[in-house]
PDB file of C-alpha atoms and ligand atoms in Angstrom:
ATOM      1  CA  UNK A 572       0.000   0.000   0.000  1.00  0.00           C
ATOM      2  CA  UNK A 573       1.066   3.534  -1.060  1.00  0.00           C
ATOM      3  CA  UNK A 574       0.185   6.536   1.658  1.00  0.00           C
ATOM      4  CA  UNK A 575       0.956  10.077   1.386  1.00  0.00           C
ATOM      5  CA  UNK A 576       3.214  11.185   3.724  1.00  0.00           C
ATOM      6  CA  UNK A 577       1.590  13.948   6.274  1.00  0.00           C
ATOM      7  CA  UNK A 578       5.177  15.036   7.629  1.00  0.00           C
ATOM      8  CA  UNK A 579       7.002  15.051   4.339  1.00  0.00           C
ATOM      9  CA  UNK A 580       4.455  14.945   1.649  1.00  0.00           C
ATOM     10  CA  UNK A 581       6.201  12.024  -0.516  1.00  0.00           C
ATOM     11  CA  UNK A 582       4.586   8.766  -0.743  1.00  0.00           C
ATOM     12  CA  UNK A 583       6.472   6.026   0.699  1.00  0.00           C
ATOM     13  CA  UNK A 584       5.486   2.049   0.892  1.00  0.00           C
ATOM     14  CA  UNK A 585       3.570   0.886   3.707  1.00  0.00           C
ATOM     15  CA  UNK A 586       6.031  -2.533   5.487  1.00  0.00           C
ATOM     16  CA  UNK A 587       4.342  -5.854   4.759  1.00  0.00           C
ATOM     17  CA  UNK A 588       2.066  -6.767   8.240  1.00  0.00           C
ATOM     18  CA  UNK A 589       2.067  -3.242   9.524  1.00  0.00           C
ATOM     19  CA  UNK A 590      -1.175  -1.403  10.346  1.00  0.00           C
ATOM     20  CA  UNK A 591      -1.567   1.785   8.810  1.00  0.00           C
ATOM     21  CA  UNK A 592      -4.459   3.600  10.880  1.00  0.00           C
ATOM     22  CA  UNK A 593      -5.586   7.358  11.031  1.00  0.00           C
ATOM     23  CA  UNK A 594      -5.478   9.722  13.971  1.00  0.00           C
ATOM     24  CA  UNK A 595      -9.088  10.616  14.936  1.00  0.00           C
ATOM     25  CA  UNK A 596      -8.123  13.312  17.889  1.00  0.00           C
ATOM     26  CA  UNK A 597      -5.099  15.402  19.270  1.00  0.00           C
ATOM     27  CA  UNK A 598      -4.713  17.047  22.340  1.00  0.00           C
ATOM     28  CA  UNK A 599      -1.948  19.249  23.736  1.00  0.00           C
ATOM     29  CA  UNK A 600      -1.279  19.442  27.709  1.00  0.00           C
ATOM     30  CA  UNK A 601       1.628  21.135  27.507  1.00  0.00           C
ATOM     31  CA  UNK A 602       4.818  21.971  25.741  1.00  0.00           C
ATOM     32  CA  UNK A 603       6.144  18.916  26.355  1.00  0.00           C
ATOM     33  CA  UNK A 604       2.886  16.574  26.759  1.00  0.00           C
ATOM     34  CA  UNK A 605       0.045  15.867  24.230  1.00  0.00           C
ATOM     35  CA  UNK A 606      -2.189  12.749  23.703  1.00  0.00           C
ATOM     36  CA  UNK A 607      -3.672  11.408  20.782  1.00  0.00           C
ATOM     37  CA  UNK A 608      -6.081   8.691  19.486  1.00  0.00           C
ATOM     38  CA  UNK A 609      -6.520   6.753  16.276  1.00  0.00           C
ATOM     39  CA  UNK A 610      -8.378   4.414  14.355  1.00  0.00           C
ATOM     40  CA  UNK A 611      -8.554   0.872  15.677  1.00  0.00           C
ATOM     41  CA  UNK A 612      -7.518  -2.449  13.360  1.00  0.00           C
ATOM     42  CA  UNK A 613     -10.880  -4.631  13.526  1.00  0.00           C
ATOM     43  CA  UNK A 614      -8.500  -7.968  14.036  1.00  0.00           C
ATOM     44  CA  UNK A 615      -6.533  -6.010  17.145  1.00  0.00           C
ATOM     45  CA  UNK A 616      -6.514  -7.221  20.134  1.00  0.00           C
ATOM     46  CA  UNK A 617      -4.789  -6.129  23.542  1.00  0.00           C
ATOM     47  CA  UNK A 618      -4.213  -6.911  27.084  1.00  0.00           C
ATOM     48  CA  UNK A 619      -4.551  -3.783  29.765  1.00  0.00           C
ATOM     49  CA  UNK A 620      -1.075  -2.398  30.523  1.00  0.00           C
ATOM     50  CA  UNK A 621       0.514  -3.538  27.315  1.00  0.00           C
ATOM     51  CA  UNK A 622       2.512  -1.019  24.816  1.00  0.00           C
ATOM     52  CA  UNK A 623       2.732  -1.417  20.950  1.00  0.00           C
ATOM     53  CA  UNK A 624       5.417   0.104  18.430  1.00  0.00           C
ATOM     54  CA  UNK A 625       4.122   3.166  16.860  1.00  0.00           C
ATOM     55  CA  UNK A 626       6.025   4.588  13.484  1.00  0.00           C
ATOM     56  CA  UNK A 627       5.123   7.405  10.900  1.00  0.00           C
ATOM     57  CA  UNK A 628       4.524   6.759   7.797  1.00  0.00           C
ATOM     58  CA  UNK A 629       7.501   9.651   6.424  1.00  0.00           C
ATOM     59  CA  UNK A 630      10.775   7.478   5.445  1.00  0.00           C
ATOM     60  CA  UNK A 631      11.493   4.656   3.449  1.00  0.00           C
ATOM     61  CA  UNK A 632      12.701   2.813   7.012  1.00  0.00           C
ATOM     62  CA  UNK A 633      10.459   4.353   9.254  1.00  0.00           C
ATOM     63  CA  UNK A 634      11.270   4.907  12.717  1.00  0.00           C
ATOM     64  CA  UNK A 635       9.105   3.303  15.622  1.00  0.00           C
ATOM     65  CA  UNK A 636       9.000   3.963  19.748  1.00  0.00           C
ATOM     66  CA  UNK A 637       7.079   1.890  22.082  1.00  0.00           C
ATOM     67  CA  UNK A 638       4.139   2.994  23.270  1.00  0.00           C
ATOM     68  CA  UNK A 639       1.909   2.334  26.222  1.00  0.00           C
ATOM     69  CA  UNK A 640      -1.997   1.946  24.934  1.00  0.00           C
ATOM     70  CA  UNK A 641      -3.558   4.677  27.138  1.00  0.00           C
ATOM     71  CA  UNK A 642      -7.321   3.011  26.914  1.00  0.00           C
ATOM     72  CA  UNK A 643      -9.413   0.036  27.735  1.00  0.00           C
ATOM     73  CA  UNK A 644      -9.350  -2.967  26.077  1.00  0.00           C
ATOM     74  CA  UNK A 645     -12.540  -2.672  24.848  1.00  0.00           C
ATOM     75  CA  UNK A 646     -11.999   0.967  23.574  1.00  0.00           C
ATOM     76  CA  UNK A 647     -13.434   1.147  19.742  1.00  0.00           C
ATOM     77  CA  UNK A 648     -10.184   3.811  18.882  1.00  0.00           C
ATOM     78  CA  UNK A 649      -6.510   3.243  20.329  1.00  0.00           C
ATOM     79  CA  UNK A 650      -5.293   6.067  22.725  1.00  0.00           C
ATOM     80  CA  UNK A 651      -1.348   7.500  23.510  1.00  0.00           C
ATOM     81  CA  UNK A 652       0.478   9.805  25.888  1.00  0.00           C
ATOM     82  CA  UNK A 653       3.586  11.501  24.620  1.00  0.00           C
ATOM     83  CA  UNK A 654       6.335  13.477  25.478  1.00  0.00           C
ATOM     84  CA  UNK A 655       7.329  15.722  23.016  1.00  0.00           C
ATOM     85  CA  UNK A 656      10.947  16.022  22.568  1.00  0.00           C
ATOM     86  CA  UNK A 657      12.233  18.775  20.133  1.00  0.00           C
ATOM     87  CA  UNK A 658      14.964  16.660  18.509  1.00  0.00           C
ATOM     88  CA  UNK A 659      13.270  13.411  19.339  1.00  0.00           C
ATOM     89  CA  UNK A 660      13.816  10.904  16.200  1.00  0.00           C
ATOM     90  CA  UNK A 661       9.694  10.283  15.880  1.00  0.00           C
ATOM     91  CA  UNK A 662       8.446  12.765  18.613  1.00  0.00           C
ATOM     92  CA  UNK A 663       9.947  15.605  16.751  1.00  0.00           C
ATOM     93  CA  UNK A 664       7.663  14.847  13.507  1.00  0.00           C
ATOM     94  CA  UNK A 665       4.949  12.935  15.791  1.00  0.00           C
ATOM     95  CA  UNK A 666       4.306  15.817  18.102  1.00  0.00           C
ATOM     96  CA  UNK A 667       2.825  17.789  14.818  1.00  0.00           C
ATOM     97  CA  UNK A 668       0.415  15.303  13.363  1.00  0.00           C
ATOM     98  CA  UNK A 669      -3.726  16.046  12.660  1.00  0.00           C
ATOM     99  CA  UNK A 670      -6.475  14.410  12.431  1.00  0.00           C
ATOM    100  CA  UNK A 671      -6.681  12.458   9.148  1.00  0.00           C
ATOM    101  CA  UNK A 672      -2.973  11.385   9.222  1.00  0.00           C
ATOM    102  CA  UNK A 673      -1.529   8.144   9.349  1.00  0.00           C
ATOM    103  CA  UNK A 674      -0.009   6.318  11.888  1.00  0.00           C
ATOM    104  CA  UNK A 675       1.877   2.977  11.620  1.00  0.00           C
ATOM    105  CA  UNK A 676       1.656   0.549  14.301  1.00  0.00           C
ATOM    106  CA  UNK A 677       3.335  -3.100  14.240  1.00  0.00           C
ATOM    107  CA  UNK A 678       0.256  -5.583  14.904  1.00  0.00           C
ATOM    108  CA  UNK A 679       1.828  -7.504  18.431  1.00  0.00           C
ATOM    109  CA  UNK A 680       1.649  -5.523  21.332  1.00  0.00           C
ATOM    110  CA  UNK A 681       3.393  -6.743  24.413  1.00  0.00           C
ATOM    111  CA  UNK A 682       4.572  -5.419  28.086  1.00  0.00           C
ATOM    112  CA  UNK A 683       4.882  -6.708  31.694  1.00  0.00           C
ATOM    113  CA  UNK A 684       2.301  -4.099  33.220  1.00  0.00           C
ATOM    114  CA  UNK A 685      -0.443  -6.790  33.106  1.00  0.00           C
ATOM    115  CA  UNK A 686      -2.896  -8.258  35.380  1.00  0.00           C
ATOM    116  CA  UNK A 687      -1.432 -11.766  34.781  1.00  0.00           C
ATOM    117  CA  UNK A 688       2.142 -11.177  35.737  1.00  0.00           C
ATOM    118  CA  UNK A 689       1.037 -10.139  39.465  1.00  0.00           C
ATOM    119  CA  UNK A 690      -0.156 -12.993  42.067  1.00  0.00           C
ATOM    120  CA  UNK A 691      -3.270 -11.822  43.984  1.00  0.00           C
ATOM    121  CA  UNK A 692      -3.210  -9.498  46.455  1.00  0.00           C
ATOM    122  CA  UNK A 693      -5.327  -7.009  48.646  1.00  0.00           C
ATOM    123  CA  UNK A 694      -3.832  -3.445  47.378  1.00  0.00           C
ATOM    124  CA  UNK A 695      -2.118  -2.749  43.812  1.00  0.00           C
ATOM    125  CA  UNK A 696       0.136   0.008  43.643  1.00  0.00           C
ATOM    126  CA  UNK A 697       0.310   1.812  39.930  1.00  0.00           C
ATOM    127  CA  UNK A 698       3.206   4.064  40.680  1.00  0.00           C
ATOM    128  CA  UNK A 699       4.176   6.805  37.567  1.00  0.00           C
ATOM    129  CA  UNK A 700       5.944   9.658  36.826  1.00  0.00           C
ATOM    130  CA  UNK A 701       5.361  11.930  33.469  1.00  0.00           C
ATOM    131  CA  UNK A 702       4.152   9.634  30.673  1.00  0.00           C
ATOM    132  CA  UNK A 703       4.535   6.588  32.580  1.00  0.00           C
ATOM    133  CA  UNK A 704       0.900   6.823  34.014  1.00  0.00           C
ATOM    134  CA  UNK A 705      -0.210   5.551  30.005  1.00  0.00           C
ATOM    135  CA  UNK A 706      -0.433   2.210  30.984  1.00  0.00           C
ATOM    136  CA  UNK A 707      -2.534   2.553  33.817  1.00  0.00           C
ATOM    137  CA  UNK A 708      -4.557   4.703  31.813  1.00  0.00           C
ATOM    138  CA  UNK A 709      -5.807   1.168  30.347  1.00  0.00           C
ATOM    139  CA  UNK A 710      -5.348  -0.770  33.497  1.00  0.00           C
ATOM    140  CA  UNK A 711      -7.869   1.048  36.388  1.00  0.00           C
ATOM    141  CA  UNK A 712     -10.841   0.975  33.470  1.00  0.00           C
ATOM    142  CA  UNK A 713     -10.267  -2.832  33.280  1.00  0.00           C
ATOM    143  CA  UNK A 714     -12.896  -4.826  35.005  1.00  0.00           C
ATOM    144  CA  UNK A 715     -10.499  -7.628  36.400  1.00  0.00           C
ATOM    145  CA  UNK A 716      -8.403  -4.692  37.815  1.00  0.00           C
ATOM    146  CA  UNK A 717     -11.444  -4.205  40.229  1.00  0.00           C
ATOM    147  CA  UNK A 718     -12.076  -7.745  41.098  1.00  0.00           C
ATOM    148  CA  UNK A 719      -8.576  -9.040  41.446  1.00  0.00           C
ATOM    149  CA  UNK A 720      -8.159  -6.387  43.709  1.00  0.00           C
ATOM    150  CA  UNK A 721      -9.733  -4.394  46.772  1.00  0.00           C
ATOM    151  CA  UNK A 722      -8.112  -1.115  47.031  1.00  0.00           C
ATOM    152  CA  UNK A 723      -5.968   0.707  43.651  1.00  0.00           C
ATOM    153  CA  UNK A 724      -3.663   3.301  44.131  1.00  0.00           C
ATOM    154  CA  UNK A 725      -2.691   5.227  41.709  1.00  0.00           C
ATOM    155  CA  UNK A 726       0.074   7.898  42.342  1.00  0.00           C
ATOM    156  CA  UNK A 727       1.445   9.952  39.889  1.00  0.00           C
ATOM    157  CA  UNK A 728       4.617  11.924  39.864  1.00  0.00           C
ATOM    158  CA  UNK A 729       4.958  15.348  37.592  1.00  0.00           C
ATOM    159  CA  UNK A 730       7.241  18.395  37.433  1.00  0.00           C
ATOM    160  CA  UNK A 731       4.529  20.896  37.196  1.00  0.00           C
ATOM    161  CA  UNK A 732       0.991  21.207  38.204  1.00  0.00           C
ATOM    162  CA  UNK A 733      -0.123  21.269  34.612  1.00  0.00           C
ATOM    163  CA  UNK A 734       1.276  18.113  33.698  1.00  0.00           C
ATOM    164  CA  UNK A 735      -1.421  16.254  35.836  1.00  0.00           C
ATOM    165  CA  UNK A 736      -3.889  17.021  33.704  1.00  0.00           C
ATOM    166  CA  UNK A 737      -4.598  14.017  31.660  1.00  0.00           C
ATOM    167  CA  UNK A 738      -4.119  11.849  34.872  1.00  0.00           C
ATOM    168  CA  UNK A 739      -6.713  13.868  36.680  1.00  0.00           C
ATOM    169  CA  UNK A 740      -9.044  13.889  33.413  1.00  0.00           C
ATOM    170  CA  UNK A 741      -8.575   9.866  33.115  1.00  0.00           C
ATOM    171  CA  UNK A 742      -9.498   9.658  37.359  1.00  0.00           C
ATOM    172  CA  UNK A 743     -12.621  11.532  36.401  1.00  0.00           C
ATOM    173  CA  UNK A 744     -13.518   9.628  33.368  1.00  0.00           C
ATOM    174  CA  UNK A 745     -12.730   6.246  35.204  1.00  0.00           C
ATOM    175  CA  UNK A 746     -15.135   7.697  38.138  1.00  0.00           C
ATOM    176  CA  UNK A 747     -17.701   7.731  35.656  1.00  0.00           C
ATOM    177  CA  UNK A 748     -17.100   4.998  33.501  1.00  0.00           C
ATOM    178  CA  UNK A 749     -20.293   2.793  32.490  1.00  0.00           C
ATOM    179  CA  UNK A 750     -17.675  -0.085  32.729  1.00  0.00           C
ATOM    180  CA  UNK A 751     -15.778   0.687  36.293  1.00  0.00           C
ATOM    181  CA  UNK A 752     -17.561   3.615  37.633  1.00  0.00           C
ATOM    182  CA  UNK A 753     -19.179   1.693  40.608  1.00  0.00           C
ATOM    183  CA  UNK A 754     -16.353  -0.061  41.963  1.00  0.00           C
ATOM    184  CA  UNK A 755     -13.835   2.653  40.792  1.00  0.00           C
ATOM    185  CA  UNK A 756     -15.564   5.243  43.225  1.00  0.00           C
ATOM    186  CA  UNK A 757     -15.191   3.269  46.060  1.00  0.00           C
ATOM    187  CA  UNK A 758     -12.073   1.212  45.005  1.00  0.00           C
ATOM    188  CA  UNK A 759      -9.655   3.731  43.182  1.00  0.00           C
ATOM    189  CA  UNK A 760      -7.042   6.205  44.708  1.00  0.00           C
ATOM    190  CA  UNK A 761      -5.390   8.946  43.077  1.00  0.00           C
ATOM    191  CA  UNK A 762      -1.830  10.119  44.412  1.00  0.00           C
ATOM    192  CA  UNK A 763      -0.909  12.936  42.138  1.00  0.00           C
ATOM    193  CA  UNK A 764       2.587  14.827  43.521  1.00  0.00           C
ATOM    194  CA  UNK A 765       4.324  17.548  42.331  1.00  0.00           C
ATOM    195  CA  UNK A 766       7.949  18.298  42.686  1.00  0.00           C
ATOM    196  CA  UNK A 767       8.813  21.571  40.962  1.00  0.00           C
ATOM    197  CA  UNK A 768       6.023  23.806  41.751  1.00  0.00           C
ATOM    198  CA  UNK A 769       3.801  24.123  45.154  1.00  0.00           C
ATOM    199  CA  UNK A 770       0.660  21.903  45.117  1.00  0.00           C
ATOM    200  CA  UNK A 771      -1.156  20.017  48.034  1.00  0.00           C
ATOM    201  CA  UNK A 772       1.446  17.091  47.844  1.00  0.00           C
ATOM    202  CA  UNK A 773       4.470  17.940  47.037  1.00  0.00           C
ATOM    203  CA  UNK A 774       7.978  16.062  46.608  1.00  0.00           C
ATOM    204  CA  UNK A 775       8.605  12.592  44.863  1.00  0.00           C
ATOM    205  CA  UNK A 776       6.085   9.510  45.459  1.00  0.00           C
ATOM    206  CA  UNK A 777       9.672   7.579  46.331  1.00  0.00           C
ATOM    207  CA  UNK A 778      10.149   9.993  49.184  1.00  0.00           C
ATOM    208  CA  UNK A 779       6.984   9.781  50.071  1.00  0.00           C
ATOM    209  CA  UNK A 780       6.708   6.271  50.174  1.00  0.00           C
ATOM    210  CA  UNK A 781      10.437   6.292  52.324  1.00  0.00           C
ATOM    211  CA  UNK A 782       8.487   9.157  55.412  1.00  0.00           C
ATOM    212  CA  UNK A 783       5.552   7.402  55.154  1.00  0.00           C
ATOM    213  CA  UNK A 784       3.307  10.261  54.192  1.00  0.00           C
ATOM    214  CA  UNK A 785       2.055   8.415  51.224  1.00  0.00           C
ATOM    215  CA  UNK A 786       0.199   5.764  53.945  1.00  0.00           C
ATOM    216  CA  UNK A 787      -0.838   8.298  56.122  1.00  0.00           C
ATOM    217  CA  UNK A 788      -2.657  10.692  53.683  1.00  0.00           C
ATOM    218  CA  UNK A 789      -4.105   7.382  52.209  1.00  0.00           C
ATOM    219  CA  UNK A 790      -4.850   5.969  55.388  1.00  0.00           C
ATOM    220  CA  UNK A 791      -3.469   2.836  54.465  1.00  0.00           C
ATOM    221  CA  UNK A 792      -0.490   0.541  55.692  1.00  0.00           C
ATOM    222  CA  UNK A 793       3.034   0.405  55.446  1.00  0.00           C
ATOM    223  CA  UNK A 794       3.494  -1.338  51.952  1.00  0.00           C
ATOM    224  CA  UNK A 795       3.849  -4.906  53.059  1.00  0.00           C
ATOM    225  CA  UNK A 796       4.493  -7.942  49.680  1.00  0.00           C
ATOM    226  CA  UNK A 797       2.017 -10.153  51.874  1.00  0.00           C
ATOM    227  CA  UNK A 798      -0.862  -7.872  50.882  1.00  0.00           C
ATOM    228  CA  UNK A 799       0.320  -5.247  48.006  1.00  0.00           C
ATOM    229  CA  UNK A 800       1.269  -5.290  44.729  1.00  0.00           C
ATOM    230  CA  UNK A 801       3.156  -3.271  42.477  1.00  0.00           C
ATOM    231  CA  UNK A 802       3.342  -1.844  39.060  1.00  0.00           C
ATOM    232  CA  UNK A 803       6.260   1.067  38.135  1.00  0.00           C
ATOM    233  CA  UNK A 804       6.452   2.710  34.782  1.00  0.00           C
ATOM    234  CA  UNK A 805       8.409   5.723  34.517  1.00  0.00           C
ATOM    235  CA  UNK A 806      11.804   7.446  33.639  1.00  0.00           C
ATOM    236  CA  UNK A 807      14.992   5.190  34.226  1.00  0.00           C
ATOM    237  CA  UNK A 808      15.775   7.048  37.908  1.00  0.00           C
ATOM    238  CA  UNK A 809      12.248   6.506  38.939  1.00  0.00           C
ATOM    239  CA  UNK A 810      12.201   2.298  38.013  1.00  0.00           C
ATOM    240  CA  UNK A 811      15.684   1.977  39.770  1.00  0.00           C
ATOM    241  CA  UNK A 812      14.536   4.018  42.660  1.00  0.00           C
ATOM    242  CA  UNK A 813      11.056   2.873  42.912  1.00  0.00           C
ATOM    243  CA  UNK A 814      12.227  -1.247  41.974  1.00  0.00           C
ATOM    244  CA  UNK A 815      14.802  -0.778  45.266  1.00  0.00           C
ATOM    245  CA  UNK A 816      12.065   0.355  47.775  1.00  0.00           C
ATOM    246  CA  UNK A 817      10.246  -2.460  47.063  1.00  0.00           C
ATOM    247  CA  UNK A 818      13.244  -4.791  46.838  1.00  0.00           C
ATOM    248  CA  UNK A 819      13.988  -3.996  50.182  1.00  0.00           C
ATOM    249  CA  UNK A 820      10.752  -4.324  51.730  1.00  0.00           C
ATOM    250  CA  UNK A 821      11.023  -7.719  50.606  1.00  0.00           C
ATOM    251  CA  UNK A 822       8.986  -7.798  47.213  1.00  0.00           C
ATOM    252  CA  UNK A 823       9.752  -9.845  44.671  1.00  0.00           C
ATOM    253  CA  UNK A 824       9.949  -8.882  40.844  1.00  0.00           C
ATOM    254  CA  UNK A 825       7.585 -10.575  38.425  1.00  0.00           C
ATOM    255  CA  UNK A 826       6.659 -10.766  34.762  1.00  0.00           C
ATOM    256  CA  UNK A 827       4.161 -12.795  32.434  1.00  0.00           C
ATOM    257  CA  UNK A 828       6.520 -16.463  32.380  1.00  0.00           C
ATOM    258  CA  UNK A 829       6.713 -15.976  36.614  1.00  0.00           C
ATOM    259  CA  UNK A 830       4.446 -13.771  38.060  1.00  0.00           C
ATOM    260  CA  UNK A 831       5.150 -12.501  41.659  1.00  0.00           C
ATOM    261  CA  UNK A 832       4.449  -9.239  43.512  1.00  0.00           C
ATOM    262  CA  UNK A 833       5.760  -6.188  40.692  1.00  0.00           C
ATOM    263  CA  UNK A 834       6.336  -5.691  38.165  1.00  0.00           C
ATOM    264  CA  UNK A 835       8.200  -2.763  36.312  1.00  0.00           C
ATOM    265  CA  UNK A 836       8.727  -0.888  32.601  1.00  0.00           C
ATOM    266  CA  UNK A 837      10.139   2.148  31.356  1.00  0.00           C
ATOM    267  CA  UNK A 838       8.120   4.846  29.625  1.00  0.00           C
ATOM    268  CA  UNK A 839       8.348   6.530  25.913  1.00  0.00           C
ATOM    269  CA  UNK A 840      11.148   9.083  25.795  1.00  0.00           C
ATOM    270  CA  UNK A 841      12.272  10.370  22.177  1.00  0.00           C
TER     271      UNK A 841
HETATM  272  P1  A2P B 415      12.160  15.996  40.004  1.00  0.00           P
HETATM  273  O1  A2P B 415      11.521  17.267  39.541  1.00  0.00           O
HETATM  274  O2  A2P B 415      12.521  16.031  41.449  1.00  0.00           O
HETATM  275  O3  A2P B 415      13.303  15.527  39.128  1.00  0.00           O
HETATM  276  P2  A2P B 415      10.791  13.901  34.149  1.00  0.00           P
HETATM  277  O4  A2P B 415       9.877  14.918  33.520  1.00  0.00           O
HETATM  278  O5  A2P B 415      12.202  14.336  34.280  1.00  0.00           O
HETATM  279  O6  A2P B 415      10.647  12.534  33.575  1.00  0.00           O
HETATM  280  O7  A2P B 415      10.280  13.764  35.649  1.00  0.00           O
HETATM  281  C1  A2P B 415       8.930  13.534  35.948  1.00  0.00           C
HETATM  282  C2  A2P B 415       8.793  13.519  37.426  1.00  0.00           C
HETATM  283  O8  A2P B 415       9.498  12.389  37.952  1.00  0.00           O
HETATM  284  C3  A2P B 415       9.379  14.752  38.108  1.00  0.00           C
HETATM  285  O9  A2P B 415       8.463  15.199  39.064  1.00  0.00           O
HETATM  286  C4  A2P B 415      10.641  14.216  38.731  1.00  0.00           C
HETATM  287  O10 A2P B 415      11.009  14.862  39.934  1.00  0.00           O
HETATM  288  C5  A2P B 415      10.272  12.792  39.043  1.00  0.00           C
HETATM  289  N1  A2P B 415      11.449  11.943  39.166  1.00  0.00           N
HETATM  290  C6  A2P B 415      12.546  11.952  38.391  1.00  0.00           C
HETATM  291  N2  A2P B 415      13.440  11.031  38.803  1.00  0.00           N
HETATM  292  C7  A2P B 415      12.884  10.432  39.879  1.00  0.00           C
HETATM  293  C8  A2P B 415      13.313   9.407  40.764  1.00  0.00           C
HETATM  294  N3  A2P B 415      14.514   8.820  40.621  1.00  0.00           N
HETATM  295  N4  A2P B 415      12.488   9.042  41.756  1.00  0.00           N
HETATM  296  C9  A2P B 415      11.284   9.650  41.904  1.00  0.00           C
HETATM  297  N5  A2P B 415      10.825  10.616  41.113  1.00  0.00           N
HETATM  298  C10 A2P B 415      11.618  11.011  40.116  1.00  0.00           C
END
């Protein structure tokens, strides 16, 4: 198949077995933070948590990132949250698309942030910073979330007020979701902290978690790998940071061949 390129305007060969799908909505946060959503393949099919390798459609060997699906599994469009770097190799070009263009996306998605690679527990932790809340984003509207689970705790680390935004837009949506709504208003817990700017919590979730003030403005326990669970997406500091905490309190990593009490996967930069 033969597109026209939206970046570059030359047409350039679509790769055997990659999906070629449209963008249906943009939205800018920020400078640095938009989200957008496109058409969905009919034969595609997803687990909550799970990321997917998104290209455009401007060079003869396009150039693809991984990308957390930011919706539900049962979504009828596919949604992402990106950074957008200025020299980025796809986020540069990416960051300027419209509705109407096309997006390429390689058919097997894939990731560790899933339901199955956690054993049961009482509490799930979804602990982000910036972009790395996307996953969850598809994770707290997914039914199972809700009855594998009592309590879910999502806490969300940003530089600047503004760029909670989309997290506190997905709480609300989840709040009222025809899905999740129910159990999500008595089940779900949103953390958001800010570190560069004043706001009513303030600092790093990992120091936070460390005083304690996490629990206490929850009012919830001590994290404790008889009852809670983890999931960690985030920049490279945050995973090595966050993964430790829990190491030392005695949880134990996991991922879809073993699962076991957290698991833990970088988000999108470039
Ligand atoms: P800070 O402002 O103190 O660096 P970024 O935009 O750089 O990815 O960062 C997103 C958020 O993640 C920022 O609030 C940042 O805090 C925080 N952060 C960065 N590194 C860590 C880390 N190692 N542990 C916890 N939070 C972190």
């Amino acid at each position: 198949m033969v597109v026209a390129d939206s970046v570059k305007s030359q047409p350039i060969s679509i790769p055997k077995g990659v999906f070629c799908e449209k963008v249906v909505s943009v939205e800018h946060y920020t400078d640095r933070l938009f989200m957008f959503r496109i058409t969905r393949p009919t034969s595609f099919r997803f687990r909550s948590g799970e990321f997917v390798m998104i290209g455009l459609p401007n060079a003869e060997r396009p150039i693809y990132r991984a990308y957390s699906i930011a919706c539900p599994s049962w979504d009828d469009e596919l949604e992402f949250y990106s950074i957008k770097v200025p020299d980025g190799p796809l986020t540069k070009d990416l960051q300027k698309i419209k509705i109407g263009d096309a997006i390429l996306m390689r058919p097997k998605p894939t990731g560790t942030l899933v339901n199955d690679a956690l054993i049961d527990g009482t509490n799930l932790y979804l602990f982000s910073t910036g972009t790395g809340i996307a996953p969850f984003a598809s994770v707290i509207r997914d039914p199972e979330t809700y009855e594998k689970f009592e309590k879910i705790i999502l806490t969300h680390t940003c530089r600047q007020v503004a760029e909670l935004e989309y997290g506190k837009k997905l709480y609300d949506l989840t709040l009222d979701d025809p899905l999740v709504g129910d159990e999500a208003k008595i089940q779900l817990k949103y953390y958001p902290t800010v570190t560069q700017e004043e706001f009513a919590t303030s600092g790093r979730v990992t120091d936070l978690v460390q005083s304690g003030k996490l629990f206490a403005d929850l009012g919830l326990p001590e994290l404790d790998p008889a009852s809670d669970r983890g999931m960690i997406c985030g920049s490279m500091g945050f995973l090595k940071d966050m993964k430790n905490i829990l190491l030392d309190r005695g949880f134990v990593e996991g991922s879809n061949s073993s699962p076991a009490d957290f698991v833990v996967e970088r988000a999108f930069v470039g």
